[in-house]
mmCIF file of C-alpha atoms in Angstrom:
data_model
loop_
_atom_site.group_PDB
_atom_site.id
_atom_site.type_symbol
_atom_site.label_atom_id
_atom_site.label_comp_id
_atom_site.label_asym_id
_atom_site.label_seq_id
_atom_site.Cartn_x
_atom_site.Cartn_y
_atom_site.Cartn_z
ATOM 1 C CA MET Z 6 -2.396 -27.458 -3.356
ATOM 2 C CA ASN Z 7 1.209 -28.566 -3.607
ATOM 3 C CA VAL Z 8 4.240 -26.611 -4.486
ATOM 4 C CA THR Z 9 5.019 -27.338 -8.218
ATOM 5 C CA VAL Z 10 8.466 -28.788 -8.809
ATOM 6 C CA PRO Z 11 10.086 -27.959 -12.198
ATOM 7 C CA GLU Z 12 10.035 -30.877 -14.543
ATOM 8 C CA GLU Z 13 13.758 -30.773 -15.112
ATOM 9 C CA SER Z 14 14.473 -31.096 -11.375
ATOM 10 C CA SER Z 15 12.098 -34.002 -10.636
ATOM 11 C CA THR Z 16 14.918 -36.511 -10.702
ATOM 12 C CA ASP Z 17 17.083 -34.546 -8.467
ATOM 13 C CA PRO Z 18 17.476 -36.502 -5.200
ATOM 14 C CA ALA Z 19 17.254 -33.193 -3.245
ATOM 15 C CA TYR Z 20 13.557 -32.877 -4.283
ATOM 16 C CA ARG Z 21 12.688 -36.396 -2.941
ATOM 17 C CA TYR Z 22 13.075 -35.269 0.729
ATOM 18 C CA PRO Z 23 11.277 -31.863 1.080
ATOM 19 C CA ILE Z 24 11.322 -30.133 4.456
ATOM 20 C CA GLU Z 25 7.698 -30.111 5.374
ATOM 21 C CA SER Z 26 7.814 -26.878 7.385
ATOM 22 C CA VAL Z 27 9.563 -25.052 4.544
ATOM 23 C CA GLU Z 28 7.117 -26.408 2.007
ATOM 24 C CA ASN Z 29 4.178 -25.301 4.252
ATOM 25 C CA ALA Z 30 5.698 -21.819 4.597
ATOM 26 C CA ALA Z 31 6.059 -21.537 0.856
ATOM 27 C CA ARG Z 32 2.416 -22.696 0.377
ATOM 28 C CA THR Z 33 1.268 -20.178 2.866
ATOM 29 C CA LEU Z 34 3.061 -17.229 1.155
ATOM 30 C CA LEU Z 35 2.053 -18.362 -2.264
ATOM 31 C CA MET Z 36 -1.662 -18.031 -1.228
ATOM 32 C CA LEU Z 37 -1.103 -14.293 -1.677
ATOM 33 C CA ARG Z 38 -0.846 -14.787 -5.426
ATOM 34 C CA SER Z 39 -4.602 -15.046 -5.685
ATOM 35 C CA ARG Z 40 -5.911 -12.992 -2.800
ATOM 36 C CA SER Z 41 -4.964 -9.780 -1.031
ATOM 37 C CA SER Z 42 -5.070 -11.204 2.493
ATOM 38 C CA ILE Z 43 -5.152 -14.586 4.231
ATOM 39 C CA ARG Z 44 -6.783 -15.691 7.464
ATOM 40 C CA ILE Z 45 -5.761 -18.390 9.891
ATOM 41 C CA VAL Z 46 -8.698 -20.566 8.858
ATOM 42 C CA ASP Z 47 -7.650 -20.229 5.144
ATOM 43 C CA VAL Z 48 -4.050 -21.389 6.002
ATOM 44 C CA ALA Z 49 -5.331 -24.228 8.052
ATOM 45 C CA GLU Z 50 -7.566 -25.417 5.121
ATOM 46 C CA GLU Z 51 -4.768 -24.911 2.567
ATOM 47 C CA LEU Z 52 -2.260 -26.946 4.726
ATOM 48 C CA GLY Z 53 -4.779 -29.489 5.927
ATOM 49 C CA ALA Z 54 -3.600 -28.674 9.448
ATOM 50 C CA ALA Z 55 -5.120 -27.664 12.822
ATOM 51 C CA ARG Z 56 -5.717 -23.961 13.397
ATOM 52 C CA SER Z 57 -3.109 -23.955 16.110
ATOM 53 C CA THR Z 58 -0.574 -25.174 13.622
ATOM 54 C CA ALA Z 59 -1.571 -22.656 11.044
ATOM 55 C CA HIS Z 60 -1.434 -19.893 13.666
ATOM 56 C CA ARG Z 61 2.130 -20.823 14.552
ATOM 57 C CA MET Z 62 3.035 -20.780 10.831
ATOM 58 C CA VAL Z 63 1.506 -17.361 10.225
ATOM 59 C CA SER Z 64 3.041 -15.932 13.433
ATOM 60 C CA THR Z 65 6.481 -17.173 12.459
ATOM 61 C CA LEU Z 66 6.208 -15.628 8.957
ATOM 62 C CA ALA Z 67 4.942 -12.364 10.608
ATOM 63 C CA GLN Z 68 7.875 -12.325 12.982
ATOM 64 C CA ALA Z 69 10.246 -12.538 9.975
ATOM 65 C CA GLY Z 70 8.426 -9.640 8.293
ATOM 66 C CA LEU Z 71 6.999 -11.764 5.472
ATOM 67 C CA LEU Z 72 3.436 -11.273 6.672
ATOM 68 C CA GLN Z 73 1.812 -8.604 8.760
ATOM 69 C CA ARG Z 74 -1.610 -8.181 10.380
ATOM 70 C CA HIS Z 75 -4.236 -6.357 8.352
ATOM 71 C CA PRO Z 76 -4.852 -3.036 9.973
ATOM 72 C CA THR Z 77 -8.680 -3.412 10.225
ATOM 73 C CA ASP Z 78 -9.332 -7.096 10.814
ATOM 74 C CA LYS Z 79 -7.691 -10.440 11.892
ATOM 75 C CA SER Z 80 -6.330 -11.380 8.441
ATOM 76 C CA PHE Z 81 -2.753 -11.103 7.281
ATOM 77 C CA VAL Z 82 -1.223 -9.391 4.286
ATOM 78 C CA ALA Z 83 2.216 -9.250 2.714
ATOM 79 C CA GLY Z 84 4.795 -7.918 5.210
ATOM 80 C CA PRO Z 85 7.483 -5.323 4.691
ATOM 81 C CA ALA Z 86 10.219 -7.927 4.167
ATOM 82 C CA LEU Z 87 8.268 -9.627 1.455
ATOM 83 C CA MET Z 88 7.461 -6.403 -0.249
ATOM 84 C CA GLN Z 89 11.096 -5.287 -0.111
ATOM 85 C CA LEU Z 90 12.192 -8.622 -1.635
ATOM 86 C CA ALA Z 91 9.684 -8.188 -4.414
ATOM 87 C CA GLN Z 92 10.922 -4.719 -4.989
ATOM 88 C CA ALA Z 93 14.515 -5.790 -5.063
ATOM 89 C CA LEU Z 94 13.803 -8.493 -7.749
ATOM 90 C CA THR Z 95 11.815 -6.122 -9.979
ATOM 91 C CA ASN Z 96 13.505 -5.027 -13.155
ATOM 92 C CA LYS Z 97 14.863 -1.528 -13.663
ATOM 93 C CA GLY Z 98 11.753 -0.509 -15.789
ATOM 94 C CA ASP Z 99 9.536 -0.748 -12.728
ATOM 95 C CA ILE Z 100 7.568 2.414 -11.904
ATOM 96 C CA ARG Z 101 8.985 2.459 -8.382
ATOM 97 C CA THR Z 102 12.506 2.916 -9.680
ATOM 98 C CA GLU Z 103 11.243 5.599 -12.084
ATOM 99 C CA ILE Z 104 9.446 7.468 -9.361
ATOM 100 C CA GLU Z 105 12.516 7.682 -7.023
ATOM 101 C CA PRO Z 106 13.869 10.979 -8.506
ATOM 102 C CA THR Z 107 10.421 12.473 -8.154
ATOM 103 C CA LEU Z 108 10.220 11.486 -4.466
ATOM 104 C CA ASP Z 109 13.767 12.748 -3.889
ATOM 105 C CA TRP Z 110 12.884 16.147 -5.444
ATOM 106 C CA LEU Z 111 9.751 16.460 -3.362
ATOM 107 C CA ALA Z 112 11.500 15.533 -0.121
ATOM 108 C CA LYS Z 113 14.203 18.134 -0.820
ATOM 109 C CA GLN Z 114 11.726 20.749 -2.030
ATOM 110 C CA THR Z 115 9.329 20.458 0.897
ATOM 111 C CA GLY Z 116 11.604 19.189 3.625
ATOM 112 C CA GLU Z 117 9.066 16.413 4.335
ATOM 113 C CA THR Z 118 8.713 12.743 3.689
ATOM 114 C CA ALA Z 119 7.588 11.681 0.192
ATOM 115 C CA HIS Z 120 5.892 8.298 -0.552
ATOM 116 C CA TYR Z 121 4.643 6.529 -3.599
ATOM 117 C CA LEU Z 122 1.445 4.380 -3.222
ATOM 118 C CA VAL Z 123 -0.847 2.221 -5.216
ATOM 119 C CA LEU Z 124 -4.424 1.049 -4.723
ATOM 120 C CA LYS Z 125 -5.084 -2.527 -3.745
ATOM 121 C CA GLU Z 126 -8.862 -2.976 -3.565
ATOM 122 C CA ASP Z 127 -9.853 -0.549 -0.705
ATOM 123 C CA GLN Z 128 -6.371 -0.375 0.682
ATOM 124 C CA ALA Z 129 -3.473 2.048 -0.043
ATOM 125 C CA LEU Z 130 -0.154 0.198 -0.384
ATOM 126 C CA PHE Z 131 3.110 2.067 0.304
ATOM 127 C CA LEU Z 132 5.814 1.034 -2.245
ATOM 128 C CA ALA Z 133 8.568 3.646 -2.171
ATOM 129 C CA CYS Z 134 9.755 6.406 0.105
ATOM 130 C CA VAL Z 135 12.299 9.153 0.614
ATOM 131 C CA GLU Z 136 12.274 10.389 4.223
ATOM 132 C CA SER Z 137 12.526 13.931 5.514
ATOM 133 C CA PRO Z 138 15.892 15.005 7.029
ATOM 134 C CA HIS Z 139 14.072 16.325 10.187
ATOM 135 C CA ILE Z 140 14.341 14.358 13.389
ATOM 136 C CA ILE Z 141 10.630 14.684 13.883
ATOM 137 C CA ARG Z 142 9.119 13.458 10.653
ATOM 138 C CA ALA Z 143 6.649 11.077 8.971
ATOM 139 C CA VAL Z 144 8.618 7.777 8.813
ATOM 140 C CA SER Z 145 8.743 5.327 5.980
ATOM 141 C CA ARG Z 146 5.736 2.963 5.648
ATOM 142 C CA VAL Z 147 7.073 0.968 2.648
ATOM 143 C CA GLY Z 148 5.290 -2.389 2.620
ATOM 144 C CA HIS Z 149 2.439 -1.273 4.816
ATOM 145 C CA ARG Z 150 -1.244 -0.866 3.891
ATOM 146 C CA LEU Z 151 -3.856 1.553 5.194
ATOM 147 C CA PRO Z 152 -7.560 1.886 4.412
ATOM 148 C CA ALA Z 153 -7.600 4.135 1.301
ATOM 149 C CA HIS Z 154 -10.303 6.381 2.588
ATOM 150 C CA ILE Z 155 -8.169 7.635 5.536
ATOM 151 C CA THR Z 156 -5.083 8.487 3.404
ATOM 152 C CA SER Z 157 -4.654 11.372 0.921
ATOM 153 C CA ALA Z 158 -3.085 9.015 -1.706
ATOM 154 C CA GLY Z 159 -5.851 6.454 -1.261
ATOM 155 C CA LYS Z 160 -8.534 9.169 -1.714
ATOM 156 C CA CYS Z 161 -6.766 10.477 -4.867
ATOM 157 C CA LEU Z 162 -6.646 7.017 -6.304
ATOM 158 C CA LEU Z 163 -10.295 6.325 -5.348
ATOM 159 C CA ALA Z 164 -11.314 9.570 -6.964
ATOM 160 C CA ALA Z 165 -9.675 8.511 -10.220
ATOM 161 C CA LEU Z 166 -11.723 5.209 -10.388
ATOM 162 C CA PRO Z 167 -14.995 4.934 -12.299
ATOM 163 C CA PRO Z 168 -17.938 5.583 -9.898
ATOM 164 C CA GLY Z 169 -19.094 2.011 -10.289
ATOM 165 C CA GLU Z 170 -15.800 0.677 -9.042
ATOM 166 C CA VAL Z 171 -15.968 2.897 -5.977
ATOM 167 C CA ASP Z 172 -19.543 1.626 -5.372
ATOM 168 C CA ARG Z 173 -18.251 -1.964 -5.482
ATOM 169 C CA LEU Z 174 -15.422 -1.323 -3.089
ATOM 170 C CA PHE Z 175 -17.660 0.401 -0.523
ATOM 171 C CA SER Z 176 -20.901 -1.359 -0.958
ATOM 172 C CA GLY Z 177 -22.797 -3.262 1.759
ATOM 173 C CA ASP Z 178 -22.109 -3.137 5.455
ATOM 174 C CA ARG Z 179 -18.620 -2.226 6.417
ATOM 175 C CA SER Z 180 -16.715 -0.794 9.402
ATOM 176 C CA TRP Z 181 -15.908 2.853 9.252
ATOM 177 C CA THR Z 182 -14.185 2.868 12.633
ATOM 178 C CA THR Z 183 -10.607 3.049 11.246
ATOM 179 C CA GLY Z 184 -8.628 6.240 11.432
ATOM 180 C CA THR Z 185 -8.986 9.180 13.816
ATOM 181 C CA ASP Z 186 -12.223 11.140 14.685
ATOM 182 C CA LEU Z 187 -11.403 13.432 11.724
ATOM 183 C CA ALA Z 188 -11.540 10.570 9.190
ATOM 184 C CA ILE Z 189 -14.401 9.817 6.851
ATOM 185 C CA HIS Z 190 -16.919 7.629 8.574
ATOM 186 C CA ASP Z 191 -19.727 7.162 6.056
ATOM 187 C CA ARG Z 192 -20.155 6.522 2.313
ATOM 188 C CA ASP Z 193 -21.982 9.823 1.561
ATOM 189 C CA HIS Z 194 -19.160 11.788 3.044
ATOM 190 C CA LEU Z 195 -16.640 9.754 1.079
ATOM 191 C CA MET Z 196 -18.362 10.169 -2.202
ATOM 192 C CA ALA Z 197 -18.684 13.989 -1.669
ATOM 193 C CA GLU Z 198 -14.977 14.267 -0.870
ATOM 194 C CA LEU Z 199 -13.947 12.154 -3.922
ATOM 195 C CA ALA Z 200 -15.992 14.500 -6.176
ATOM 196 C CA GLN Z 201 -14.164 17.457 -4.707
ATOM 197 C CA ILE Z 202 -10.786 15.751 -5.146
ATOM 198 C CA SER Z 203 -11.564 14.899 -8.725
ATOM 199 C CA ASN Z 204 -12.317 18.517 -9.503
ATOM 200 C CA ARG Z 205 -9.336 20.077 -7.843
ATOM 201 C CA GLY Z 206 -6.724 17.340 -8.649
ATOM 202 C CA TRP Z 207 -5.247 16.792 -5.181
ATOM 203 C CA ALA Z 208 -6.186 15.304 -1.855
ATOM 204 C CA LEU Z 209 -5.637 16.112 1.816
ATOM 205 C CA ASN Z 210 -5.249 13.871 4.791
ATOM 206 C CA ASN Z 211 -5.981 16.257 7.657
ATOM 207 C CA GLU Z 212 -4.825 14.119 10.566
ATOM 208 C CA GLU Z 213 -7.239 11.421 9.459
ATOM 209 C CA SER Z 214 -4.904 8.390 9.562
ATOM 210 C CA GLU Z 215 -2.777 9.516 12.592
ATOM 211 C CA PRO Z 216 -3.152 12.492 14.958
ATOM 212 C CA GLY Z 217 -0.677 15.277 14.257
ATOM 213 C CA VAL Z 218 0.204 14.160 10.716
ATOM 214 C CA ILE Z 219 -0.946 15.797 7.503
ATOM 215 C CA GLY Z 220 -0.550 14.372 3.987
ATOM 216 C CA ILE Z 221 -1.007 15.893 0.549
ATOM 217 C CA SER Z 222 -1.275 13.789 -2.614
ATOM 218 C CA ALA Z 223 -1.815 13.784 -6.363
ATOM 219 C CA VAL Z 224 -2.050 10.926 -8.784
ATOM 220 C CA VAL Z 225 0.857 9.880 -11.083
ATOM 221 C CA ARG Z 226 -0.108 9.257 -14.759
ATOM 222 C CA ASN Z 227 1.637 8.022 -17.848
ATOM 223 C CA ASP Z 228 1.566 9.902 -21.111
ATOM 224 C CA GLN Z 229 -1.658 8.183 -22.076
ATOM 225 C CA GLY Z 230 -3.320 9.523 -18.950
ATOM 226 C CA ASP Z 231 -3.589 6.148 -17.186
ATOM 227 C CA VAL Z 232 -3.196 6.278 -13.395
ATOM 228 C CA LEU Z 233 -0.001 4.500 -12.157
ATOM 229 C CA GLY Z 234 -0.215 5.499 -8.455
ATOM 230 C CA ALA Z 235 -0.063 8.500 -6.317
ATOM 231 C CA VAL Z 236 2.634 10.459 -4.518
ATOM 232 C CA THR Z 237 2.226 11.964 -1.006
ATOM 233 C CA VAL Z 238 4.106 14.476 1.005
ATOM 234 C CA SER Z 239 3.466 14.015 4.690
ATOM 235 C CA GLY Z 240 4.794 15.486 7.928
ATOM 236 C CA PRO Z 241 3.892 16.974 11.283
ATOM 237 C CA ALA Z 242 0.832 19.085 11.137
ATOM 238 C CA GLU Z 243 2.515 22.087 12.837
ATOM 239 C CA ARG Z 244 4.973 22.236 9.889
ATOM 240 C CA MET Z 245 2.629 21.244 7.099
ATOM 241 C CA ARG Z 246 -0.489 23.284 7.861
ATOM 242 C CA PRO Z 247 1.027 26.734 7.216
ATOM 243 C CA ARG Z 248 2.484 25.539 3.955
ATOM 244 C CA ILE Z 249 -0.376 23.510 2.443
ATOM 245 C CA THR Z 250 -0.698 25.795 -0.631
ATOM 246 C CA ASP Z 251 3.036 25.635 -1.374
ATOM 247 C CA ILE Z 252 3.143 21.811 -0.835
ATOM 248 C CA VAL Z 253 0.127 21.307 -3.095
ATOM 249 C CA ALA Z 254 2.008 23.253 -5.824
ATOM 250 C CA ALA Z 255 5.145 21.092 -5.318
ATOM 251 C CA VAL Z 256 3.145 17.904 -5.520
ATOM 252 C CA ARG Z 257 1.292 18.957 -8.660
ATOM 253 C CA THR Z 258 4.573 20.133 -10.253
ATOM 254 C CA ALA Z 259 6.252 16.833 -9.486
ATOM 255 C CA THR Z 260 3.509 14.758 -10.907
ATOM 256 C CA ASP Z 261 3.136 16.925 -14.086
ATOM 257 C CA ASP Z 262 6.879 16.773 -14.638
ATOM 258 C CA PHE Z 263 6.949 12.940 -14.217
ATOM 259 C CA ARG Z 264 4.323 12.537 -16.867
ATOM 260 C CA LEU Z 265 6.041 14.994 -19.201
ATOM 261 C CA HIS Z 266 9.471 13.397 -18.872
ATOM 262 C CA ARG Z 267 8.193 9.834 -18.900
ATOM 263 C CA GLY Z 268 6.221 10.558 -22.105
#
């Protein structure tokens, strides 16, 4: 696949002498338009190059923050710099801009870090954040992905899917080794917890993605009831655990108010 040159620019002398390395970098990044992650072998095939060359290309893009290694395998996904660039170029009507006041309110109300996430297949993607003012806090993960089943937001979003879609995402042989010892490590456990989350309307990450960190989430919906994403409040377990009931109430209030005011 070649980078498409706009028709009106085809006679511009500048387009007659492309820099091959830049063109290959662009082709590598554009592979993410049709897939959620890329492997070295995929890049080598796309560029018609040796794997060693593809590896250097991917490593250079990762060093610049445009790609990052997938948390559970050897593939690469969009990096934080690429996500931040995409976010900066998004128009003002984007949900991430709309959700910022909600995250700000949650961070002030709870004193902890608030994130907004969406589901990308079986991964939870962090898109926006307002950090806690505490020195010891959950830090921003904007641009990062984690397996959905080890995060509170990911579990909320999975619970909102039709059962058949969850079956598709978690069918066949898969690794359940991600997360801590407290994380979900089999499909039956996952389905039971998703049913519980669906009934109560919120999810808990009880030190499942990272030791010592607790997260509480609820889905964000529009006025038609469609799921847009999820918000999470997360922080050190020693501060979060005694306040779980209060933080659940704050998260539920924030998501209900967002839907009311957006509608």
